GROMACS .gro file of C-alpha atoms in nm:
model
  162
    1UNK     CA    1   6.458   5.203  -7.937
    2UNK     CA    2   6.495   5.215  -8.341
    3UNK     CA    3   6.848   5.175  -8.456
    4UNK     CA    4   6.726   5.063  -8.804
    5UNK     CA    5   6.947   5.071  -9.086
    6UNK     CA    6   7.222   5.247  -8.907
    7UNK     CA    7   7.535   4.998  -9.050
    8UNK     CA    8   7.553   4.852  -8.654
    9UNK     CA    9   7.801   4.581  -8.657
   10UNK     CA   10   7.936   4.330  -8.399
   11UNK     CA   11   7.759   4.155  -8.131
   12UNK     CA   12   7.447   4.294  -7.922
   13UNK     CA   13   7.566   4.386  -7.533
   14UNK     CA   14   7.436   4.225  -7.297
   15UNK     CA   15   7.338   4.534  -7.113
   16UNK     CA   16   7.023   4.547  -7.342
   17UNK     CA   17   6.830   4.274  -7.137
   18UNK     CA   18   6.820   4.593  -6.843
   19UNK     CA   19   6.601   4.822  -7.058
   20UNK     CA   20   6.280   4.633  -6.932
   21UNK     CA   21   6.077   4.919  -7.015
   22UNK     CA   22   6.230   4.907  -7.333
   23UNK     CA   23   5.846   4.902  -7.569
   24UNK     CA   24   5.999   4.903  -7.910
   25UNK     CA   25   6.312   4.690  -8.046
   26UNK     CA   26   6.411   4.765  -8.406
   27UNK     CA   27   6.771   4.654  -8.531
   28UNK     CA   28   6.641   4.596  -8.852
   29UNK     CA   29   6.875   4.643  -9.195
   30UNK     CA   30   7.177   4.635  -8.967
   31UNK     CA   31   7.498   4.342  -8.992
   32UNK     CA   32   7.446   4.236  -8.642
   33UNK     CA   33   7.599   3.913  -8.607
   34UNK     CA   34   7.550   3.810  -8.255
   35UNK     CA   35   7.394   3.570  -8.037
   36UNK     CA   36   7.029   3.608  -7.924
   37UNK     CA   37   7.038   3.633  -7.567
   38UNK     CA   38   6.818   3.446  -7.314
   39UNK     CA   39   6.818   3.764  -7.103
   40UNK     CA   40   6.548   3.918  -7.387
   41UNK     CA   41   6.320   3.736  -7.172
   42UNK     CA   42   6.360   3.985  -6.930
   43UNK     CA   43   6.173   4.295  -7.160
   44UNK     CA   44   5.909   4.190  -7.001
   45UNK     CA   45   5.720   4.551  -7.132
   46UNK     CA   46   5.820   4.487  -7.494
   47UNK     CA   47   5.573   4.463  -7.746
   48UNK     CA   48   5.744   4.528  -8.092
   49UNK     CA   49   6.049   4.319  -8.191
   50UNK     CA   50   6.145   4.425  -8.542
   51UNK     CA   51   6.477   4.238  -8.622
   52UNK     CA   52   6.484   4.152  -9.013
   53UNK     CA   53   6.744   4.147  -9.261
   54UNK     CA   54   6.982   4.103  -8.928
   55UNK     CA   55   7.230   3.794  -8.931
   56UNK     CA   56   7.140   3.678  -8.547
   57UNK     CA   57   7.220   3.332  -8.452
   58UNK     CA   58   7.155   3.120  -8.127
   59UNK     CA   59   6.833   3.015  -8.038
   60UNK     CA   60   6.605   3.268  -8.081
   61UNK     CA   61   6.215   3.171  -8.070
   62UNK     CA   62   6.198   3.027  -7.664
   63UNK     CA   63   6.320   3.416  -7.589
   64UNK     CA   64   6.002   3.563  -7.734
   65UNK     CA   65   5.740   3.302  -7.571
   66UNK     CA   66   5.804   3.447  -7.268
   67UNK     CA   67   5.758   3.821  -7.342
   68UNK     CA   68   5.380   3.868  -7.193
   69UNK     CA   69   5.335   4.210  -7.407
   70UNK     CA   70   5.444   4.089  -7.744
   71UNK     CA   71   5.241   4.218  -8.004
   72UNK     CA   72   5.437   4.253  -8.345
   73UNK     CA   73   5.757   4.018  -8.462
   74UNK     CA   74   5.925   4.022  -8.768
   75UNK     CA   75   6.207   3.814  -8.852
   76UNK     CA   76   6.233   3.814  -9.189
   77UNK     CA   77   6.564   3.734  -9.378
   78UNK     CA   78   6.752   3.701  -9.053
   79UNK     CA   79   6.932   3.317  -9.169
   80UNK     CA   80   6.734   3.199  -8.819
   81UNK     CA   81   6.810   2.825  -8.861
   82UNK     CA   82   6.593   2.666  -8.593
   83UNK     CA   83   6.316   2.402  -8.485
   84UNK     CA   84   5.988   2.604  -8.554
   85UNK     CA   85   5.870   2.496  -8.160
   86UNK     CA   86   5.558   2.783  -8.230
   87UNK     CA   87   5.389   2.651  -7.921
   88UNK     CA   88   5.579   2.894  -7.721
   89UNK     CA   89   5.372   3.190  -7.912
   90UNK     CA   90   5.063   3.035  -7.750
   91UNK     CA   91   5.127   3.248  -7.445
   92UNK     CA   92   5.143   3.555  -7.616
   93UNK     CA   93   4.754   3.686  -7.519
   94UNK     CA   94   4.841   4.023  -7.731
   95UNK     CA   95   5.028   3.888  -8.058
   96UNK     CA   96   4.855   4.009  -8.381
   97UNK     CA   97   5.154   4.027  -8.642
   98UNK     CA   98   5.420   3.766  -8.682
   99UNK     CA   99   5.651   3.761  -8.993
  100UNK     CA  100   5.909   3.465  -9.009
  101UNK     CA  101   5.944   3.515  -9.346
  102UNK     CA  102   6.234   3.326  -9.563
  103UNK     CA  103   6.409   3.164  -9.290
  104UNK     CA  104   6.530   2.772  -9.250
  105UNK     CA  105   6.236   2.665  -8.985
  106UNK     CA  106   6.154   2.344  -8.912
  107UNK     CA  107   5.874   2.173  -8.770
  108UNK     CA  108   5.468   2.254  -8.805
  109UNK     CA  109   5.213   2.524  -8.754
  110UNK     CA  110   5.052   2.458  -8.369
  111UNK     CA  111   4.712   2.422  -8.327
  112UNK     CA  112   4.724   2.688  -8.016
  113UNK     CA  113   4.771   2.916  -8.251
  114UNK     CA  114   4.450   2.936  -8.289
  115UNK     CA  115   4.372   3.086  -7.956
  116UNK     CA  116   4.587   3.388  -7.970
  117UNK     CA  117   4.266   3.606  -8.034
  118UNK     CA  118   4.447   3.892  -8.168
  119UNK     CA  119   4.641   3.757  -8.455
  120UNK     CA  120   4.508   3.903  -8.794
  121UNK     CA  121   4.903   3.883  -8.974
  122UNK     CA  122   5.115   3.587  -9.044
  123UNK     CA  123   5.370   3.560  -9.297
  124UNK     CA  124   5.564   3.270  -9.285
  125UNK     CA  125   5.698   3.235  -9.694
  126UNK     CA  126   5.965   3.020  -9.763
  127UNK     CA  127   6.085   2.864  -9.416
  128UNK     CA  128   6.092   2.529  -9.478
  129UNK     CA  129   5.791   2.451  -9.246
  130UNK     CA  130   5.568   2.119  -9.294
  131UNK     CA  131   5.243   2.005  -9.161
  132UNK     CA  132   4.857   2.107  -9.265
  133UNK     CA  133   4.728   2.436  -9.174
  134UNK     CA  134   4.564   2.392  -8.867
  135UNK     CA  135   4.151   2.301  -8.918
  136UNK     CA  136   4.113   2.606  -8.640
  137UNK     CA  137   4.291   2.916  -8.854
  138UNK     CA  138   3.900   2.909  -8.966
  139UNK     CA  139   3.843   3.065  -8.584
  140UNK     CA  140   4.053   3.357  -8.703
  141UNK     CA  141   3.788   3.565  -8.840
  142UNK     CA  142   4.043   3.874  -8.773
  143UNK     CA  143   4.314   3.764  -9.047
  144UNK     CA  144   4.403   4.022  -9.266
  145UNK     CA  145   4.705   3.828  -9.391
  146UNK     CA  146   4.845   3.461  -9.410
  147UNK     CA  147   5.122   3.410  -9.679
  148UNK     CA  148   5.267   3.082  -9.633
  149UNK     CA  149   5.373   3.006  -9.989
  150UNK     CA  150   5.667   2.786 -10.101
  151UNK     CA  151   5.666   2.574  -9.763
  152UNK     CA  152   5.574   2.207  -9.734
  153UNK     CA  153   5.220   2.240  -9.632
  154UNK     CA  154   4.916   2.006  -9.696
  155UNK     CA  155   4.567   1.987  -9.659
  156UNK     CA  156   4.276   2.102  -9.733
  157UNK     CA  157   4.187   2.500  -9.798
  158UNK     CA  158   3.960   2.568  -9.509
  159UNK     CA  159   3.615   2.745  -9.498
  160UNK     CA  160   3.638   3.069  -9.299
  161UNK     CA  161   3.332   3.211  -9.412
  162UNK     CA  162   3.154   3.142  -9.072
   0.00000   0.00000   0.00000
């Protein structure tokens, strides 16, 4: 389902959470100012979530950690205002892109994300996050992108040319 930039307003129904063979979620560019529902949980076929530049609120992030068929997120400019709790992407055996981007996250970057295999695209710019980068992101010899710029972050620039 793509609904992007359509001017949708008001608050998502509830009914959503019965699509579960729903495979593609894009709200994007709308003024959707509702609640995240723990019922997403249910889409249990999804694998792209594209929901940037919306104005959801509620507790978002615990939703998608138990979506086994999760492959893309983006996030970006939604005002998500959350603990960054990214162990519950560990689960997620078929993530590969993950855009957070310019949101007010806290918390740290998990080492288990390391083991999500798949993951070649992070973009998490200007959330807030601290922590170092994780001494395993050098086990990610399929990153094609990692923008993390203007976050609290420390440590040293790993070698990834093994």
């Amino acid at each position: 389902m793509t609904l992007l930039n359509n001017n949708i307003t008001g608050t998502l129904p509830a009914s959503l959470c019965l699509l579960t063979d729903l495979i593609t979620f894009d709200l994007s560019h709308n003024p959707i100012t509702s609640s995240f529902f723990d019922c997403f949980s249910d889409l249990v076929n999804l694998q792209t979530l594209y929901l940037y530049t919306s104005q959801l609120t509620g507790t978002i992030l615990p939703c998608i950690g138990a979506l086994p068929s999760l492959a893309m997120l983006d996030f970006t400019y939604t005002a998500m205002n959350e603990d960054f709790q990214n162990d519950i992407l560990c689960n997620l055996t078929n993530f590969q892109y993950f855009e957070l981007e310019t949101n007010t996250l806290t918390g740290t970057i998990d080492p288990c994300i390391c083991d999500l295999l798949y993951l070649n695209y992070i973009i998490l710019s200007e959330s807030y996050l601290t922590s170092s980068i994780p001494e395993c992101f050098s086990q990610l010899t399929g990153m094609t992108s990692f923008w993390v710029e203007d976050n609290m972050l420390s440590g040293l620039l790993l070698d990834i040319s093994n």
